[in-house]
Amino acid sequence: MASFTYAPLTDPVDPAAVARLRAESLEAEVQPTEFWSGAQLIIAIVSILLACGMMMVVWAAHLPFTGAGGVVQIAFFTGFGSIVVFMLLAVIPASIAGICTQWRTFWRAQRFATENSMTYMASEDGRDRQGALFTMHGSKPPRAGNVFRSTQSPGFEVVGHYRYSREKEVAHWGYVAMDLGRPLPHLILRDGRRRRVHRHFLSEYSDSSTLPLPGVQSQRFVLYGGSEAAAEANSVFDDTLLSRLARLGRGIDAETIGTYLFVYSSRPFNVPRPKVVRSLFETVDIVLEKRQ
């Protein structure tokens, strides 16, 4: 089995190395996160100011706290007061913590990538690939975030967040792409446990012929493909891989096309959180074995 080294994700931080990475990244105009970390803090502060301002306006009106109007006022102050408390106790501390740790997290992700013959990008343009997911965006190019990409060939990539705009809506996904280095039949693996968002994804295959799956996960997943692809299907989608895919959560689909196996998630992966990274790369490990 291919082996990934996970220690860099949790090793103690070297402050001097983090400072060097920060200086080099800023000089190259590279950010440590997909989105500007200060945005959430600013939104929280503005929300507090707006909520306090609205409460002050109502309070200054000296309306009586009696009858139906009093009930409405109590609900008003309770609602906006709860927003202020939530922002003060949860959102602002979390935002400050994120700002303080963003470069350390970026440094750990970079080290993990380097030690495992990969690159890591917090944000980049989405790549144009063959799979079903990559035909769904509109005229505006998609974006990708938290991307680990192999520097070896045949390669693979883990994309924590893939987003695109279509019909004035923004869709959010995560995916893993792995090159098996050999031609593969077109197969569709569809998860029966679907999230409401993207619930119709790959539904056009529901009338296609199906292939049997091994193990208990055959009750959860459905595999679509022609009978001539049965041998390759049994090789790729064995019980070990199906069990690993099931652990990734609800709304996990897969597709083989060309030489690639794609794993699609109907919500972004929480990368580079160490536990999530490990789970994803253990899945990559299983697939890389199938190159042999």
mmCIF file of C-alpha atoms in Angstrom:
data_model
loop_
_atom_site.group_PDB
_atom_site.id
_atom_site.type_symbol
_atom_site.label_atom_id
_atom_site.label_comp_id
_atom_site.label_asym_id
_atom_site.label_seq_id
_atom_site.Cartn_x
_atom_site.Cartn_y
_atom_site.Cartn_z
ATOM 1 C CA MET A 1 0.000 0.000 0.000
ATOM 2 C CA ALA A 2 1.185 3.525 -0.738
ATOM 3 C CA SER A 3 2.107 5.276 2.461
ATOM 4 C CA PHE A 4 1.478 8.879 3.402
ATOM 5 C CA THR A 5 3.247 10.601 6.289
ATOM 6 C CA TYR A 6 0.695 12.399 8.472
ATOM 7 C CA ALA A 7 2.990 13.702 11.220
ATOM 8 C CA PRO A 8 3.462 17.154 9.578
ATOM 9 C CA LEU A 9 -0.239 17.865 10.124
ATOM 10 C CA THR A 10 0.112 17.728 13.912
ATOM 11 C CA ASP A 11 3.828 18.294 14.597
ATOM 12 C CA PRO A 12 4.805 21.285 16.764
ATOM 13 C CA VAL A 13 4.996 24.524 14.821
ATOM 14 C CA ASP A 14 8.351 26.156 14.061
ATOM 15 C CA PRO A 15 7.620 29.903 14.514
ATOM 16 C CA ALA A 16 10.663 30.958 12.487
ATOM 17 C CA ALA A 17 9.664 28.691 9.584
ATOM 18 C CA VAL A 18 6.090 29.996 9.713
ATOM 19 C CA ALA A 19 7.373 33.570 9.628
ATOM 20 C CA ARG A 20 9.546 32.798 6.587
ATOM 21 C CA LEU A 21 6.645 31.121 4.791
ATOM 22 C CA ARG A 22 4.397 34.075 5.558
ATOM 23 C CA ALA A 23 6.919 36.577 4.196
ATOM 24 C CA GLU A 24 7.577 34.518 1.050
ATOM 25 C CA SER A 25 3.868 33.927 0.441
ATOM 26 C CA LEU A 26 2.898 37.569 0.841
ATOM 27 C CA GLU A 27 5.700 38.615 -1.487
ATOM 28 C CA ALA A 28 4.349 36.160 -4.073
ATOM 29 C CA GLU A 29 0.778 37.342 -3.355
ATOM 30 C CA VAL A 30 -0.218 33.887 -2.081
ATOM 31 C CA GLN A 31 -2.856 33.789 0.662
ATOM 32 C CA PRO A 32 -2.983 31.065 3.360
ATOM 33 C CA THR A 33 -6.745 30.569 3.098
ATOM 34 C CA GLU A 34 -9.294 30.274 0.329
ATOM 35 C CA PHE A 35 -11.187 33.326 1.574
ATOM 36 C CA TRP A 36 -9.892 36.390 3.411
ATOM 37 C CA SER A 37 -9.993 35.462 7.096
ATOM 38 C CA GLY A 38 -10.887 38.981 8.227
ATOM 39 C CA ALA A 39 -14.176 38.979 6.300
ATOM 40 C CA GLN A 40 -16.018 36.910 8.910
ATOM 41 C CA LEU A 41 -14.793 39.190 11.700
ATOM 42 C CA ILE A 42 -15.913 42.319 9.848
ATOM 43 C CA ILE A 43 -19.325 40.794 9.121
ATOM 44 C CA ALA A 44 -19.737 39.919 12.799
ATOM 45 C CA ILE A 45 -18.816 43.447 13.941
ATOM 46 C CA VAL A 46 -21.127 45.060 11.390
ATOM 47 C CA SER A 47 -23.954 42.718 12.440
ATOM 48 C CA ILE A 48 -23.475 43.696 16.087
ATOM 49 C CA LEU A 49 -23.524 47.392 15.237
ATOM 50 C CA LEU A 50 -26.674 47.032 13.122
ATOM 51 C CA ALA A 51 -28.457 44.955 15.775
ATOM 52 C CA CYS A 52 -27.505 47.398 18.554
ATOM 53 C CA GLY A 53 -28.531 50.341 16.386
ATOM 54 C CA MET A 54 -31.966 48.882 15.706
ATOM 55 C CA MET A 55 -32.487 48.099 19.388
ATOM 56 C CA MET A 56 -31.479 51.652 20.354
ATOM 57 C CA VAL A 57 -33.948 53.122 17.853
ATOM 58 C CA VAL A 58 -36.818 51.043 19.231
ATOM 59 C CA TRP A 59 -35.772 51.761 22.837
ATOM 60 C CA ALA A 60 -35.609 55.505 22.130
ATOM 61 C CA ALA A 61 -39.202 55.437 20.897
ATOM 62 C CA HIS A 62 -40.336 54.717 24.506
ATOM 63 C CA LEU A 63 -43.056 52.353 23.349
ATOM 64 C CA PRO A 64 -45.070 50.723 26.143
ATOM 65 C CA PHE A 65 -44.296 47.111 27.032
ATOM 66 C CA THR A 66 -47.965 46.230 27.359
ATOM 67 C CA GLY A 67 -50.483 44.325 25.260
ATOM 68 C CA ALA A 68 -49.660 42.854 21.873
ATOM 69 C CA GLY A 69 -47.107 45.605 21.179
ATOM 70 C CA GLY A 70 -45.213 44.634 24.317
ATOM 71 C CA VAL A 71 -45.037 41.008 23.224
ATOM 72 C CA VAL A 72 -43.655 42.096 19.854
ATOM 73 C CA GLN A 73 -41.044 44.316 21.528
ATOM 74 C CA ILE A 74 -39.945 41.550 23.867
ATOM 75 C CA ALA A 75 -39.566 39.183 20.896
ATOM 76 C CA PHE A 76 -37.686 41.909 19.006
ATOM 77 C CA PHE A 77 -35.175 42.601 21.792
ATOM 78 C CA THR A 78 -34.781 38.886 22.539
ATOM 79 C CA GLY A 79 -34.056 38.075 18.904
ATOM 80 C CA PHE A 80 -31.597 40.870 18.232
ATOM 81 C CA GLY A 81 -30.026 40.484 21.673
ATOM 82 C CA SER A 82 -29.414 36.809 20.932
ATOM 83 C CA ILE A 83 -27.685 37.767 17.695
ATOM 84 C CA VAL A 84 -25.373 40.142 19.553
ATOM 85 C CA VAL A 85 -24.555 37.559 22.225
ATOM 86 C CA PHE A 86 -23.911 34.856 19.620
ATOM 87 C CA MET A 87 -21.592 37.134 17.655
ATOM 88 C CA LEU A 88 -19.697 38.181 20.782
ATOM 89 C CA LEU A 89 -19.335 34.729 22.318
ATOM 90 C CA ALA A 90 -18.950 32.521 19.250
ATOM 91 C CA VAL A 91 -18.352 34.186 15.902
ATOM 92 C CA ILE A 92 -15.847 36.861 16.918
ATOM 93 C CA PRO A 93 -13.647 34.529 19.049
ATOM 94 C CA ALA A 94 -13.695 31.911 16.253
ATOM 95 C CA SER A 95 -12.776 34.559 13.673
ATOM 96 C CA ILE A 96 -9.901 35.866 15.777
ATOM 97 C CA ALA A 97 -8.662 32.322 16.377
ATOM 98 C CA GLY A 98 -8.795 31.649 12.634
ATOM 99 C CA ILE A 99 -6.793 34.759 11.851
ATOM 100 C CA CYS A 100 -4.197 33.870 14.488
ATOM 101 C CA THR A 101 -3.762 30.266 13.312
ATOM 102 C CA GLN A 102 -4.133 30.613 9.528
ATOM 103 C CA TRP A 103 -0.419 30.755 8.778
ATOM 104 C CA ARG A 104 0.366 27.853 11.105
ATOM 105 C CA THR A 105 -2.325 25.763 9.399
ATOM 106 C CA PHE A 106 -0.978 26.755 5.990
ATOM 107 C CA TRP A 107 2.567 25.844 7.050
ATOM 108 C CA ARG A 108 1.449 22.404 8.261
ATOM 109 C CA ALA A 109 -0.469 21.763 5.032
ATOM 110 C CA GLN A 110 2.569 22.788 2.970
ATOM 111 C CA ARG A 111 4.839 20.484 4.991
ATOM 112 C CA PHE A 112 2.423 17.568 4.631
ATOM 113 C CA ALA A 113 2.320 18.145 0.885
ATOM 114 C CA THR A 114 6.097 18.445 0.507
ATOM 115 C CA GLU A 115 6.830 15.322 2.564
ATOM 116 C CA ASN A 116 4.415 13.326 0.425
ATOM 117 C CA SER A 117 5.510 14.556 -3.022
ATOM 118 C CA MET A 118 2.609 16.956 -3.454
ATOM 119 C CA THR A 119 1.855 20.632 -3.750
ATOM 120 C CA TYR A 120 -0.754 22.515 -1.749
ATOM 121 C CA MET A 121 -2.744 25.546 -2.852
ATOM 122 C CA ALA A 122 -5.257 27.319 -0.645
ATOM 123 C CA SER A 123 -7.031 28.739 -3.715
ATOM 124 C CA GLU A 124 -6.745 28.395 -7.486
ATOM 125 C CA ASP A 125 -8.774 28.208 -10.693
ATOM 126 C CA GLY A 126 -10.767 24.998 -11.087
ATOM 127 C CA ARG A 127 -9.378 22.483 -13.559
ATOM 128 C CA ASP A 128 -11.181 21.329 -16.673
ATOM 129 C CA ARG A 129 -11.705 17.562 -16.409
ATOM 130 C CA GLN A 130 -13.868 14.905 -18.056
ATOM 131 C CA GLY A 131 -16.069 13.898 -15.115
ATOM 132 C CA ALA A 132 -19.762 14.737 -14.699
ATOM 133 C CA LEU A 133 -19.083 17.344 -12.018
ATOM 134 C CA PHE A 134 -16.939 19.449 -14.337
ATOM 135 C CA THR A 135 -19.625 19.963 -16.974
ATOM 136 C CA MET A 136 -22.082 21.677 -14.628
ATOM 137 C CA HIS A 137 -20.645 25.175 -14.243
ATOM 138 C CA GLY A 138 -21.865 28.199 -16.134
ATOM 139 C CA SER A 139 -19.864 30.696 -18.164
ATOM 140 C CA LYS A 140 -17.877 31.846 -15.133
ATOM 141 C CA PRO A 141 -14.815 29.619 -14.494
ATOM 142 C CA PRO A 142 -15.031 27.453 -11.362
ATOM 143 C CA ARG A 143 -12.734 27.892 -8.373
ATOM 144 C CA ALA A 144 -10.986 25.318 -6.204
ATOM 145 C CA GLY A 145 -9.694 25.626 -2.659
ATOM 146 C CA ASN A 146 -7.555 23.563 -0.273
ATOM 147 C CA VAL A 147 -5.987 21.534 -3.078
ATOM 148 C CA PHE A 148 -3.411 18.776 -2.573
ATOM 149 C CA ARG A 149 -1.947 17.621 -5.895
ATOM 150 C CA SER A 150 0.585 14.885 -6.581
ATOM 151 C CA THR A 151 3.783 15.867 -8.367
ATOM 152 C CA GLN A 152 4.229 12.322 -9.670
ATOM 153 C CA SER A 153 2.660 10.614 -12.679
ATOM 154 C CA PRO A 154 0.132 9.079 -12.910
ATOM 155 C CA GLY A 155 -1.145 11.591 -10.413
ATOM 156 C CA PHE A 156 -4.022 12.405 -8.118
ATOM 157 C CA GLU A 157 -5.518 15.428 -6.436
ATOM 158 C CA VAL A 158 -7.664 16.079 -3.386
ATOM 159 C CA VAL A 159 -9.816 19.201 -3.626
ATOM 160 C CA GLY A 160 -11.445 20.278 -0.390
ATOM 161 C CA HIS A 161 -13.721 22.871 -1.962
ATOM 162 C CA TYR A 162 -14.856 23.110 -5.590
ATOM 163 C CA ARG A 163 -17.410 25.792 -6.371
ATOM 164 C CA TYR A 164 -19.055 27.159 -9.472
ATOM 165 C CA SER A 165 -21.885 29.518 -10.414
ATOM 166 C CA ARG A 166 -24.853 28.444 -12.475
ATOM 167 C CA GLU A 167 -28.145 30.237 -12.986
ATOM 168 C CA LYS A 168 -27.269 32.805 -10.304
ATOM 169 C CA GLU A 169 -26.627 30.088 -7.709
ATOM 170 C CA VAL A 170 -23.290 28.963 -6.275
ATOM 171 C CA ALA A 171 -22.744 25.213 -5.864
ATOM 172 C CA HIS A 172 -20.213 23.798 -3.399
ATOM 173 C CA TRP A 173 -18.525 20.384 -3.669
ATOM 174 C CA GLY A 174 -15.445 18.448 -2.682
ATOM 175 C CA TYR A 175 -13.783 15.831 -4.878
ATOM 176 C CA VAL A 176 -10.870 13.443 -5.237
ATOM 177 C CA ALA A 177 -9.411 12.584 -8.659
ATOM 178 C CA MET A 178 -7.081 9.593 -9.050
ATOM 179 C CA ASP A 179 -5.382 8.455 -12.252
ATOM 180 C CA LEU A 180 -5.201 4.652 -12.353
ATOM 181 C CA GLY A 181 -2.911 4.750 -15.365
ATOM 182 C CA ARG A 182 -5.064 2.487 -17.554
ATOM 183 C CA PRO A 183 -8.256 2.888 -19.619
ATOM 184 C CA LEU A 184 -11.376 2.379 -17.528
ATOM 185 C CA PRO A 185 -14.970 1.695 -18.570
ATOM 186 C CA HIS A 186 -17.497 4.398 -17.792
ATOM 187 C CA LEU A 187 -19.040 3.462 -14.453
ATOM 188 C CA ILE A 188 -21.269 5.477 -12.129
ATOM 189 C CA LEU A 189 -21.483 4.749 -8.399
ATOM 190 C CA ARG A 190 -24.413 6.573 -6.801
ATOM 191 C CA ASP A 191 -25.007 6.973 -3.094
ATOM 192 C CA GLY A 192 -28.501 6.115 -1.869
ATOM 193 C CA ARG A 193 -28.022 8.353 1.169
ATOM 194 C CA ARG A 194 -28.273 11.731 -0.508
ATOM 195 C CA ARG A 195 -28.175 15.219 0.875
ATOM 196 C CA ARG A 196 -30.968 17.511 -0.269
ATOM 197 C CA VAL A 197 -28.527 19.738 -2.100
ATOM 198 C CA HIS A 198 -27.376 18.086 -5.357
ATOM 199 C CA ARG A 199 -29.886 15.269 -4.765
ATOM 200 C CA HIS A 200 -30.506 14.989 -8.541
ATOM 201 C CA PHE A 201 -26.816 14.706 -9.422
ATOM 202 C CA LEU A 202 -26.257 11.675 -11.731
ATOM 203 C CA SER A 203 -29.973 10.826 -11.546
ATOM 204 C CA GLU A 204 -30.071 10.556 -15.356
ATOM 205 C CA TYR A 205 -28.412 7.128 -14.960
ATOM 206 C CA SER A 206 -31.275 5.732 -12.856
ATOM 207 C CA ASP A 207 -32.727 3.888 -15.881
ATOM 208 C CA SER A 208 -29.366 2.400 -16.893
ATOM 209 C CA SER A 209 -28.341 -1.200 -16.295
ATOM 210 C CA THR A 210 -26.777 -1.960 -12.926
ATOM 211 C CA LEU A 211 -23.918 -4.171 -11.764
ATOM 212 C CA PRO A 212 -23.782 -6.104 -8.479
ATOM 213 C CA LEU A 213 -21.727 -4.765 -5.582
ATOM 214 C CA PRO A 214 -20.086 -6.799 -2.814
ATOM 215 C CA GLY A 215 -20.670 -6.570 0.933
ATOM 216 C CA VAL A 216 -23.115 -4.661 3.080
ATOM 217 C CA GLN A 217 -22.543 -1.392 1.199
ATOM 218 C CA SER A 218 -24.483 -2.851 -1.737
ATOM 219 C CA GLN A 219 -27.564 -1.755 0.198
ATOM 220 C CA ARG A 220 -26.373 1.862 0.138
ATOM 221 C CA PHE A 221 -24.673 2.305 -3.244
ATOM 222 C CA VAL A 222 -25.877 1.522 -6.764
ATOM 223 C CA LEU A 223 -23.370 0.875 -9.557
ATOM 224 C CA TYR A 224 -24.400 1.679 -13.142
ATOM 225 C CA GLY A 225 -22.541 0.197 -16.091
ATOM 226 C CA GLY A 226 -22.684 -2.329 -18.897
ATOM 227 C CA SER A 227 -22.207 -6.056 -18.317
ATOM 228 C CA GLU A 228 -18.966 -5.970 -20.314
ATOM 229 C CA ALA A 229 -17.484 -3.798 -17.542
ATOM 230 C CA ALA A 230 -18.289 -6.255 -14.727
ATOM 231 C CA ALA A 231 -14.714 -7.487 -14.242
ATOM 232 C CA GLU A 232 -13.238 -3.994 -13.979
ATOM 233 C CA ALA A 233 -16.125 -2.896 -11.767
ATOM 234 C CA ASN A 234 -15.416 -5.738 -9.319
ATOM 235 C CA SER A 235 -11.748 -4.769 -9.284
ATOM 236 C CA VAL A 236 -12.275 -1.060 -8.676
ATOM 237 C CA PHE A 237 -15.363 -0.971 -6.475
ATOM 238 C CA ASP A 238 -14.523 -3.746 -4.057
ATOM 239 C CA ASP A 239 -15.812 -3.982 -0.495
ATOM 240 C CA THR A 240 -12.745 -2.214 0.950
ATOM 241 C CA LEU A 241 -13.219 0.897 -1.180
ATOM 242 C CA LEU A 242 -16.991 0.960 -0.694
ATOM 243 C CA SER A 243 -16.579 0.806 3.080
ATOM 244 C CA ARG A 244 -14.087 3.659 2.961
ATOM 245 C CA LEU A 245 -16.371 5.778 0.773
ATOM 246 C CA ALA A 246 -19.262 5.173 3.175
ATOM 247 C CA ARG A 247 -17.168 6.637 5.999
ATOM 248 C CA LEU A 248 -16.800 9.917 4.131
ATOM 249 C CA GLY A 249 -20.408 10.772 4.892
ATOM 250 C CA ARG A 250 -23.662 11.192 3.031
ATOM 251 C CA GLY A 251 -23.846 12.195 -0.628
ATOM 252 C CA ILE A 252 -20.677 10.466 -1.869
ATOM 253 C CA ASP A 253 -20.746 9.470 -5.543
ATOM 254 C CA ALA A 254 -18.013 8.117 -7.811
ATOM 255 C CA GLU A 255 -17.300 7.861 -11.516
ATOM 256 C CA THR A 256 -14.689 6.203 -13.689
ATOM 257 C CA ILE A 257 -13.976 7.863 -17.001
ATOM 258 C CA GLY A 258 -10.868 7.803 -19.169
ATOM 259 C CA THR A 259 -8.101 6.654 -16.836
ATOM 260 C CA TYR A 260 -9.527 8.448 -13.781
ATOM 261 C CA LEU A 261 -11.586 7.479 -10.783
ATOM 262 C CA PHE A 262 -13.437 10.485 -9.355
ATOM 263 C CA VAL A 263 -15.009 10.635 -5.924
ATOM 264 C CA TYR A 264 -17.547 13.450 -5.562
ATOM 265 C CA SER A 265 -18.832 14.852 -2.283
ATOM 266 C CA SER A 266 -22.043 16.915 -2.233
ATOM 267 C CA ARG A 267 -20.467 19.166 0.388
ATOM 268 C CA PRO A 268 -16.891 20.485 0.720
ATOM 269 C CA PHE A 269 -14.330 18.476 2.662
ATOM 270 C CA ASN A 270 -13.064 20.216 5.805
ATOM 271 C CA VAL A 271 -9.471 20.345 4.551
ATOM 272 C CA PRO A 272 -6.809 20.812 5.897
ATOM 273 C CA ARG A 273 -8.235 19.535 9.201
ATOM 274 C CA PRO A 274 -5.901 16.605 10.095
ATOM 275 C CA LYS A 275 -8.647 14.026 10.748
ATOM 276 C CA VAL A 276 -10.357 14.811 7.431
ATOM 277 C CA VAL A 277 -7.082 14.826 5.484
ATOM 278 C CA ARG A 278 -6.155 11.439 6.894
ATOM 279 C CA SER A 279 -9.550 9.970 5.991
ATOM 280 C CA LEU A 280 -9.299 11.248 2.411
ATOM 281 C CA PHE A 281 -5.750 10.049 1.865
ATOM 282 C CA GLU A 282 -6.538 6.627 3.296
ATOM 283 C CA THR A 283 -9.117 6.454 0.508
ATOM 284 C CA VAL A 284 -6.448 7.525 -1.997
ATOM 285 C CA ASP A 285 -4.188 4.781 -0.583
ATOM 286 C CA ILE A 286 -6.761 2.113 -1.352
ATOM 287 C CA VAL A 287 -7.217 3.359 -4.910
ATOM 288 C CA LEU A 288 -3.495 3.670 -5.611
ATOM 289 C CA GLU A 289 -3.147 -0.048 -4.854
ATOM 290 C CA LYS A 290 -5.404 -0.716 -7.838
ATOM 291 C CA ARG A 291 -2.795 0.638 -10.239
ATOM 292 C CA GLN A 292 -0.887 -2.612 -9.923
#
